[in-house]
CSV table of C-alpha atoms and ligand atoms in Angstrom, one decimal:
chain,number,residue,atom,x,y,z
A,1,MET,CA,-25.1,10.9,9.5
A,2,SER,CA,-21.7,13.0,9.8
A,3,ASP,CA,-21.5,15.1,6.2
A,4,THR,CA,-17.7,13.0,5.9
A,5,ILE,CA,-18.6,9.4,6.8
A,6,ARG,CA,-15.6,8.0,9.7
A,7,TRP,CA,-14.0,5.4,8.8
A,8,GLY,CA,-12.4,2.4,11.7
A,9,VAL,CA,-11.1,-0.5,9.9
A,10,ILE,CA,-10.1,-3.7,11.9
A,11,GLY,CA,-6.6,-6.0,10.8
A,12,THR,CA,-3.7,-4.3,9.6
A,13,GLY,CA,-3.0,-6.8,6.7
A,14,GLY,CA,-2.6,-5.8,2.6
A,15,ILE,CA,-6.2,-4.9,1.9
A,16,ALA,CA,-6.5,-3.2,5.0
A,17,ALA,CA,-3.9,-0.9,4.0
A,18,ALA,CA,-4.9,-0.8,0.6
A,19,PHE,CA,-8.6,0.4,1.5
A,20,VAL,CA,-7.0,3.0,2.9
A,21,ARG,CA,-4.4,4.2,1.0
A,22,ASP,CA,-7.5,4.3,-1.5
A,23,LEU,CA,-10.0,5.8,0.6
A,24,ALA,CA,-7.8,8.9,1.0
A,25,LEU,CA,-9.1,10.3,-3.2
A,26,LEU,CA,-12.4,10.1,-1.9
A,27,GLY,CA,-13.2,13.7,-0.2
A,28,ASP,CA,-15.6,13.0,2.2
A,29,ALA,CA,-14.7,10.0,3.7
A,30,GLU,CA,-11.8,9.1,6.6
A,31,VAL,CA,-10.2,7.2,8.0
A,32,VAL,CA,-9.9,7.9,11.5
A,33,ALA,CA,-9.2,4.3,13.3
A,34,VAL,CA,-8.0,1.4,13.8
A,35,GLY,CA,-8.3,-2.1,15.3
A,36,SER,CA,-6.5,-4.6,15.7
A,37,ARG,CA,-5.0,-7.8,18.4
A,38,SER,CA,-2.5,-6.2,19.6
A,39,GLN,CA,-1.7,-2.3,20.4
A,40,GLU,CA,2.1,-2.0,18.9
A,41,SER,CA,0.2,-3.6,15.1
A,42,ALA,CA,-2.3,-0.7,15.7
A,43,ASP,CA,-0.1,1.9,16.5
A,44,ARG,CA,1.9,0.7,13.0
A,45,PHE,CA,-0.4,1.4,11.1
A,46,GLY,CA,-1.7,4.2,12.3
A,47,ASP,CA,1.9,5.9,12.2
A,48,GLU,CA,2.1,4.6,8.6
A,49,HIS,CA,-1.9,6.1,7.4
A,50,GLY,CA,-2.1,9.0,9.1
A,51,VAL,CA,-4.9,6.9,11.3
A,52,ALA,CA,-5.6,8.8,15.5
A,53,HIS,CA,-7.4,5.9,17.1
A,54,ARG,CA,-5.5,3.1,18.2
A,55,HIS,CA,-6.9,0.1,19.5
A,56,PRO,CA,-5.7,-3.2,20.8
A,57,SER,CA,-9.1,-5.2,20.2
A,58,TYR,CA,-11.2,-5.7,17.8
A,59,ALA,CA,-14.3,-4.8,20.0
A,60,ALA,CA,-12.2,-1.4,21.1
A,61,LEU,CA,-12.6,-0.1,17.5
A,62,ALA,CA,-16.5,-1.4,17.2
A,63,ALA,CA,-16.5,0.7,20.6
A,64,ASP,CA,-15.4,4.0,19.3
A,65,PRO,CA,-18.2,6.4,19.2
A,66,ASP,CA,-16.2,8.1,16.2
A,67,VAL,CA,-16.2,5.2,14.4
A,68,ASP,CA,-19.9,5.8,11.1
A,69,ALA,CA,-18.2,2.9,9.4
A,70,VAL,CA,-16.9,-0.3,10.0
A,71,TYR,CA,-15.0,-2.4,7.8
A,72,VAL,CA,-12.8,-5.8,8.4
A,73,ALA,CA,-10.0,-6.9,7.1
A,74,THR,CA,-9.6,-9.8,9.0
A,75,PRO,CA,-8.8,-13.2,6.9
A,76,HIS,CA,-12.1,-14.6,5.7
A,77,PRO,CA,-13.1,-16.9,9.5
A,78,GLY,CA,-12.4,-14.0,11.6
A,79,HIS,CA,-15.1,-12.1,9.6
A,80,HIS,CA,-17.9,-13.7,10.8
A,81,ASP,CA,-17.1,-12.6,14.5
A,82,ALA,CA,-15.8,-9.0,13.6
A,83,ALA,CA,-18.9,-7.5,11.5
A,84,LEU,CA,-20.6,-9.2,14.4
A,85,LEU,CA,-18.8,-6.9,17.9
A,86,ALA,CA,-19.7,-3.6,15.2
A,87,ILE,CA,-23.3,-4.4,14.0
A,88,GLU,CA,-24.0,-5.0,18.3
A,89,ALA,CA,-22.0,-1.2,18.4
A,90,GLY,CA,-24.2,-0.5,15.3
A,91,LYS,CA,-22.3,0.6,13.2
A,92,ALA,CA,-22.7,0.5,9.0
A,93,VAL,CA,-20.7,-2.7,8.1
A,94,LEU,CA,-18.4,-3.4,5.6
A,95,VAL,CA,-17.2,-6.9,5.8
A,96,GLU,CA,-14.3,-8.4,3.7
A,97,LYS,CA,-15.3,-11.0,0.1
A,98,PRO,CA,-15.7,-13.3,1.1
A,99,PHE,CA,-18.2,-12.7,3.7
A,100,THR,CA,-17.8,-15.1,5.6
A,101,MET,CA,-17.0,-19.0,5.9
A,102,ASN,CA,-20.4,-19.9,4.7
A,103,ALA,CA,-24.3,-19.5,3.9
A,104,ALA,CA,-25.2,-20.0,7.8
A,105,GLU,CA,-22.9,-17.3,9.1
A,106,ALA,CA,-24.0,-15.2,5.6
A,107,ARG,CA,-27.1,-15.5,7.2
A,108,SER,CA,-26.9,-15.2,11.6
A,109,LEU,CA,-24.9,-11.8,10.7
A,110,VAL,CA,-27.8,-10.7,7.8
A,111,GLU,CA,-30.4,-10.9,11.0
A,112,ALA,CA,-28.3,-9.1,12.5
A,113,ALA,CA,-28.2,-6.2,11.1
A,114,ARG,CA,-31.4,-6.0,10.1
A,115,ALA,CA,-32.7,-6.9,13.6
A,116,ARG,CA,-30.4,-3.6,15.2
A,117,GLY,CA,-31.0,-1.6,12.1
A,118,THR,CA,-27.9,-0.5,10.9
A,119,PHE,CA,-25.7,-1.0,6.7
A,120,LEU,CA,-24.3,-3.9,5.9
A,121,MET,CA,-22.7,-5.3,2.5
A,122,GLU,CA,-19.8,-7.2,1.0
A,123,ALA,CA,-16.9,-5.4,-0.1
A,124,MET,CA,-16.7,-6.6,-3.7
A,125,TRP,CA,-15.5,-3.7,-5.0
A,126,THR,CA,-16.2,-5.2,-8.8
A,127,ARG,CA,-19.4,-4.5,-8.1
A,128,HIS,CA,-19.6,-0.4,-7.7
A,129,LEU,CA,-16.8,0.2,-10.6
A,130,PRO,CA,-17.6,2.4,-13.0
A,131,ARG,CA,-16.9,0.3,-15.9
A,132,THR,CA,-19.2,-2.7,-13.8
A,133,LEU,CA,-22.3,0.5,-13.2
A,134,ALA,CA,-21.6,0.7,-17.5
A,135,ILE,CA,-21.6,-3.2,-17.9
A,136,ARG,CA,-24.7,-3.5,-15.7
A,137,GLU,CA,-26.2,-1.3,-17.5
A,138,ILE,CA,-25.5,-2.1,-21.2
A,139,VAL,CA,-26.6,-5.3,-19.9
A,140,GLU,CA,-30.8,-4.6,-19.0
A,141,SER,CA,-31.0,-1.9,-21.7
A,142,GLY,CA,-31.2,-5.6,-23.8
A,143,ARG,CA,-27.7,-4.3,-26.3
A,144,ILE,CA,-27.1,-7.7,-26.5
A,145,GLY,CA,-29.9,-9.5,-26.0
A,146,ASP,CA,-30.2,-12.4,-23.2
A,147,ILE,CA,-27.2,-13.3,-21.9
A,148,VAL,CA,-26.8,-17.1,-23.2
A,149,LEU,CA,-23.7,-17.2,-21.2
A,150,VAL,CA,-20.5,-15.8,-18.7
A,151,THR,CA,-17.0,-17.3,-19.5
A,152,ALA,CA,-15.0,-15.6,-16.3
A,153,GLU,CA,-12.0,-16.8,-14.0
A,154,HIS,CA,-9.2,-15.3,-11.8
A,155,GLY,CA,-6.0,-17.7,-11.7
A,156,GLN,CA,-3.0,-16.1,-9.1
A,157,TRP,CA,0.6,-17.3,-8.8
A,158,PHE,CA,1.4,-18.0,-4.9
A,159,ALA,CA,4.9,-19.8,-4.1
A,160,ASP,CA,4.0,-22.9,-2.1
A,161,ASP,CA,4.2,-21.6,1.4
A,162,PRO,CA,2.0,-23.6,3.8
A,163,GLU,CA,1.6,-20.6,6.9
A,164,PHE,CA,0.8,-18.1,3.7
A,165,ARG,CA,-2.7,-16.9,3.8
A,166,LEU,CA,-3.7,-18.7,0.8
A,167,PHE,CA,-2.5,-22.5,1.6
A,168,ALA,CA,-3.7,-22.7,5.3
A,169,PRO,CA,-6.3,-24.3,6.4
A,170,GLU,CA,-6.9,-22.2,9.3
A,171,LEU,CA,-6.8,-19.0,7.8
A,172,GLY,CA,-9.6,-19.9,5.2
A,173,GLY,CA,-7.1,-20.2,2.5
A,174,GLY,CA,-8.0,-22.3,-1.4
A,175,ALA,CA,-8.3,-21.0,-5.0
A,176,LEU,CA,-12.4,-21.1,-4.3
A,177,LEU,CA,-12.5,-18.3,-0.6
A,178,ASP,CA,-10.4,-15.7,-2.1
A,179,LEU,CA,-10.5,-15.9,-5.8
A,180,GLY,CA,-13.0,-18.2,-7.1
A,181,ILE,CA,-15.2,-15.9,-5.7
A,182,TYR,CA,-14.8,-12.7,-8.3
A,183,PRO,CA,-15.8,-14.4,-10.8
A,184,VAL,CA,-18.9,-16.7,-8.5
A,185,SER,CA,-20.4,-13.2,-8.4
A,186,TYR,CA,-20.3,-11.6,-11.8
A,187,ALA,CA,-21.5,-14.7,-12.6
A,188,HIS,CA,-24.9,-13.9,-9.5
A,189,MET,CA,-24.5,-10.4,-11.1
A,190,LEU,CA,-25.4,-11.0,-14.6
A,191,LEU,CA,-27.7,-13.5,-14.5
A,192,GLY,CA,-28.6,-14.3,-11.0
A,193,THR,CA,-29.3,-18.1,-9.1
A,194,PRO,CA,-27.8,-21.3,-10.6
A,195,ARG,CA,-29.8,-23.9,-11.0
A,196,ALA,CA,-27.9,-25.6,-11.6
A,197,ILE,CA,-24.3,-26.3,-10.8
A,198,THR,CA,-21.5,-28.5,-11.0
A,199,ALA,CA,-17.9,-28.7,-9.5
A,200,ALA,CA,-14.6,-30.0,-9.7
A,201,SER,CA,-11.6,-29.0,-8.0
A,202,ASP,CA,-8.0,-30.4,-7.4
A,203,ALA,CA,-5.9,-30.3,-4.6
A,204,ALA,CA,-3.0,-27.7,-3.3
A,205,PHE,CA,-0.9,-29.5,-1.2
A,206,THR,CA,-2.3,-28.1,1.9
A,207,GLY,CA,-5.1,-29.4,0.9
A,208,VAL,CA,-6.9,-26.5,0.6
A,209,ASP,CA,-8.4,-26.2,-3.7
A,210,GLY,CA,-5.6,-25.1,-5.5
A,211,GLN,CA,-7.9,-25.2,-8.5
A,212,THR,CA,-11.4,-25.0,-8.9
A,213,SER,CA,-13.2,-25.1,-12.6
A,214,MET,CA,-17.2,-24.7,-12.0
A,215,ILE,CA,-21.0,-24.7,-14.2
A,216,LEU,CA,-23.3,-23.1,-12.9
A,217,GLN,CA,-26.9,-23.9,-15.5
A,218,PHE,CA,-29.1,-20.6,-15.7
A,219,ASP,CA,-33.7,-21.1,-15.7
A,220,GLY,CA,-33.8,-19.4,-19.2
A,221,GLY,CA,-31.2,-21.6,-20.6
A,222,ALA,CA,-28.0,-19.7,-19.7
A,223,HIS,CA,-25.0,-21.4,-19.2
A,224,ALA,CA,-21.3,-19.8,-16.6
A,225,VAL,CA,-18.0,-21.4,-17.0
A,226,LEU,CA,-16.0,-19.8,-14.3
A,227,THR,CA,-12.4,-21.4,-12.7
A,228,THR,CA,-10.1,-20.6,-9.7
A,229,THR,CA,-6.8,-21.4,-9.5
A,230,LEU,CA,-3.3,-20.6,-7.6
A,231,ARG,CA,-1.4,-22.4,-9.8
A,232,GLY,CA,-1.1,-20.5,-12.6
A,233,GLN,CA,-1.3,-16.2,-13.5
A,234,SER,CA,-4.0,-16.6,-16.1
A,235,GLU,CA,-6.0,-13.7,-18.3
A,236,CYS,CA,-8.6,-13.3,-15.5
A,237,HIS,CA,-10.7,-12.4,-17.9
A,238,ALA,CA,-14.5,-12.6,-19.0
A,239,VAL,CA,-16.8,-12.4,-21.8
A,240,ILE,CA,-20.6,-11.7,-21.9
A,241,VAL,CA,-21.8,-13.5,-24.2
A,242,GLY,CA,-26.1,-13.0,-25.4
A,243,ARG,CA,-28.3,-13.5,-28.0
A,244,GLU,CA,-27.4,-10.4,-30.1
A,245,GLY,CA,-24.1,-9.3,-28.7
A,246,ARG,CA,-21.0,-9.4,-26.4
A,247,ILE,CA,-19.1,-8.1,-24.4
A,248,GLU,CA,-15.5,-8.5,-23.8
A,249,ILE,CA,-14.1,-7.2,-20.7
A,250,ASP,CA,-10.6,-5.2,-21.6
A,251,GLY,CA,-8.2,-6.7,-19.1
A,252,VAL,CA,-8.8,-8.3,-15.5
A,253,PHE,CA,-12.5,-8.3,-15.2
A,254,TYR,CA,-12.7,-7.6,-11.6
A,255,ARG,CA,-11.1,-4.0,-11.6
A,256,PRO,CA,-11.2,-0.7,-12.6
A,257,GLY,CA,-10.5,-0.4,-16.5
A,258,SER,CA,-12.2,-1.0,-20.5
A,259,PHE,CA,-14.6,-3.0,-22.6
A,260,ARG,CA,-16.1,-3.5,-25.5
A,261,VAL,CA,-19.6,-4.6,-27.2
A,262,ILE,CA,-19.4,-6.4,-30.0
A,263,PRO,CA,-22.4,-6.7,-32.2
A,264,ARG,CA,-23.0,-10.2,-33.5
A,265,VAL,CA,-22.5,-11.2,-36.8
A,266,GLY,CA,-25.6,-10.0,-39.3
A,267,ARG,CA,-26.1,-7.3,-37.2
A,268,GLU,CA,-25.9,-4.0,-39.5
A,269,ASP,CA,-25.6,-1.6,-35.7
A,270,GLY,CA,-22.9,-0.8,-36.0
A,271,GLU,CA,-18.7,-1.7,-35.6
A,272,PRO,CA,-17.8,-2.7,-32.0
A,273,GLU,CA,-17.9,0.3,-29.1
A,274,VAL,CA,-14.9,0.5,-26.5
A,275,HIS,CA,-15.6,2.1,-23.1
A,276,SER,CA,-13.2,2.9,-21.5
A,277,PHE,CA,-12.0,4.1,-17.7
A,278,ASP,CA,-9.6,6.2,-17.1
A,279,GLU,CA,-9.3,6.2,-13.1
A,280,PRO,CA,-6.4,6.8,-10.6
A,281,GLY,CA,-5.6,3.6,-7.5
A,282,HIS,CA,-6.8,0.8,-6.7
A,283,GLY,CA,-10.4,1.2,-7.0
A,284,LEU,CA,-11.8,-0.1,-3.5
A,285,ARG,CA,-13.0,2.9,-2.9
A,286,TYR,CA,-15.9,3.0,-4.4
A,287,GLN,CA,-17.8,0.5,-2.8
A,288,ALA,CA,-16.6,2.6,1.3
A,289,ALA,CA,-18.8,6.2,-1.9
A,290,GLU,CA,-21.4,3.7,-1.9
A,291,VAL,CA,-21.5,3.5,1.7
A,292,GLY,CA,-22.0,7.0,2.0
A,293,ARG,CA,-24.4,7.2,-0.8
A,294,CYS,CA,-26.7,4.7,1.1
A,295,LEU,CA,-26.0,6.1,4.5
A,296,ARG,CA,-27.3,9.1,3.4
A,297,ALA,CA,-30.4,8.0,2.1
A,298,GLY,CA,-30.9,5.7,5.4
A,299,LEU,CA,-30.3,2.9,3.7
A,300,THR,CA,-29.5,-0.8,5.7
A,301,GLU,CA,-28.0,-3.1,2.1
A,302,SER,CA,-27.1,-1.8,-0.6
A,303,PRO,CA,-29.2,-2.0,-3.6
A,304,ARG,CA,-25.9,-3.0,-6.0
A,305,LEU,CA,-25.9,-5.8,-3.7
A,306,PRO,CA,-27.9,-6.8,-1.6
A,307,LEU,CA,-27.7,-9.2,1.5
A,308,ASP,CA,-30.1,-11.7,0.1
A,309,GLU,CA,-27.3,-11.8,-2.9
A,310,THR,CA,-24.6,-12.8,-1.2
A,311,VAL,CA,-26.6,-15.5,1.4
A,312,SER,CA,-27.2,-16.5,-2.0
A,313,ILE,CA,-23.8,-16.3,-3.4
A,314,MET,CA,-22.5,-18.7,-0.5
A,315,GLU,CA,-24.9,-20.8,-0.7
A,316,THR,CA,-23.6,-21.0,-4.3
A,317,LEU,CA,-20.1,-21.9,-2.4
A,318,ASP,CA,-21.1,-24.4,0.2
A,319,GLU,CA,-21.8,-26.3,-2.9
A,320,VAL,CA,-19.4,-26.0,-4.9
A,321,ARG,CA,-17.1,-27.2,-1.9
A,322,ARG,CA,-20.1,-30.1,-0.9
A,323,GLN,CA,-19.2,-31.5,-4.2
A,324,ILE,CA,-15.4,-31.0,-3.9
A,325,GLY,CA,-15.2,-32.6,-0.5
A,326,LEU,CA,-13.8,-29.0,0.8
A,327,THR,CA,-14.1,-28.8,4.4
A,328,TYR,CA,-12.4,-26.4,7.1
A,329,PRO,CA,-11.1,-27.2,10.8
A,330,GLY,CA,-14.1,-26.1,12.8
A,331,LEU,CA,-16.9,-25.6,10.6
A,332,ASP,CA,-18.6,-28.9,8.5
B,1,NAP,N1,-11.0,-6.6,-1.9
B,1,NAP,C1,-9.3,-7.4,-2.7
B,1,NAP,O1,-9.2,-6.9,-3.4
B,1,NAP,C2,-8.5,-8.3,-1.5
B,1,NAP,C3,-7.3,-8.5,-1.5
B,1,NAP,C4,-6.9,-9.3,-0.3
B,1,NAP,C5,-7.7,-9.6,0.7
B,1,NAP,N2,-8.9,-9.8,0.8
B,1,NAP,C6,-9.7,-10.7,1.8
B,1,NAP,O2,-8.9,-9.7,2.7
B,1,NAP,C7,-9.0,-10.6,4.2
B,1,NAP,C8,-7.8,-10.0,4.7
B,1,NAP,O3,-6.5,-10.5,3.6
B,1,NAP,P1,-5.2,-9.6,3.3
B,1,NAP,O4,-4.4,-10.1,2.6
B,1,NAP,O5,-5.2,-8.7,4.3
B,1,NAP,O6,-4.6,-10.8,4.7
B,1,NAP,P2,-3.5,-10.1,5.6
B,1,NAP,O7,-2.3,-9.4,5.0
B,1,NAP,O8,-2.8,-12.1,6.1
B,1,NAP,O9,-3.9,-9.6,7.0
B,1,NAP,C9,-4.8,-9.7,8.0
B,1,NAP,C10,-4.7,-9.2,9.1
B,1,NAP,O10,-6.6,-9.6,9.5
B,1,NAP,C11,-6.1,-9.3,10.7
B,1,NAP,N3,-5.9,-11.0,11.5
B,1,NAP,C12,-7.0,-11.2,12.5
B,1,NAP,N4,-6.3,-13.3,12.7
B,1,NAP,C13,-5.2,-13.4,11.7
B,1,NAP,C14,-4.9,-14.3,11.9
B,1,NAP,N5,-4.9,-15.4,12.1
B,1,NAP,N6,-4.6,-14.8,11.3
B,1,NAP,C15,-4.1,-14.3,10.8
B,1,NAP,N7,-3.7,-12.3,10.3
B,1,NAP,C16,-5.2,-12.1,11.4
B,1,NAP,C17,-4.3,-9.1,10.9
B,1,NAP,O11,-3.6,-8.5,11.8
B,1,NAP,P3,-4.0,-7.9,13.1
B,1,NAP,O12,-2.9,-8.2,13.5
B,1,NAP,O13,-3.4,-6.5,13.1
B,1,NAP,O14,-5.2,-7.7,14.1
B,1,NAP,C18,-4.1,-9.7,9.8
B,1,NAP,O15,-2.5,-8.3,10.0
B,1,NAP,C19,-9.4,-11.7,3.0
B,1,NAP,O16,-10.4,-12.3,3.9
B,1,NAP,C20,-9.4,-11.8,1.9
B,1,NAP,O17,-9.9,-12.3,1.0
B,1,NAP,C21,-9.7,-8.6,0.0
């Protein structure tokens, strides 16, 4: 593996551009190639972001010998096939969230990567933020005791536009897969696989889910109470409550920022403690840094987000979709 990880990007939309900008803040990675459904888009993206190789297909990007790692940034229904192209070409692959449309597609990618011996990871960037790593360390130290409750929500407002990706069924639209994945993934990170799931939802005007709430129950009695909506901009707040104290995550829980550790009433081990992480940029680069770390260490998956956990997260989303009757064209 070269000192600098050479990235190729599949798709030329909003998050692809944000990823390339944030990657520029890493010293040991660079974007060398972009692949698009059209030469024109690849050239436009290449000009805007200074990317040298511009490919008119995803297959050509996957075959580029100068690319070490591929970042898949198409709408969700395209993730599986684009990632498979890159896996089959022997590249390391980072796939945007949600990893795939369902657990069956996720298992197919995991099997392909394991058979080929290539690195594969879901691009749940929140996992790799310094704030998230610090929270995990405190939880694992036992400082707040056993977790009894996680509350997390993710709401954004979007104008009613049937062609917009988040409303379009054929582009995998809906709150759950795009926004709800954040609280669901956070609950899995802290509590593992749920033993029971209860979900309720109301549809948006195109039939995808507009607002979905979930209660996840875990062995040991912990609950995660999670909500997502694309009808209004919420605080995007999360709290982790343990037997001995709680962690309040300040601001938007899935981005960089601070958090507070608050001992429960009656404990004499100190005042609430603030942990702050001031950092430049968006925060997308930390997942790319983790890919680089794993490749240099010879790992084919990240211990921070193992592939079996990604599959388990997709199984949770499948079960929520089953309960709320959320189906997608060509899938169910
Ligand atoms: N991590 C995050 O914070 C974050 C934020 C936003 C989105 N995302 C994820 O990233 C993925 C892409 O989201 P985005 O907001 O970047 O989407 P977007 O702006 O609509 O861009 C998607 C890109 O995918 C390609 N594409 C392939 N098939 C397409 C199709 N049928 N319709 C439209 N575009 C198609 C297009 O590039 P070409 O035409 O050049 O091939 C397009 O530019 C989604 O899975 C989403 O969940 C993650």
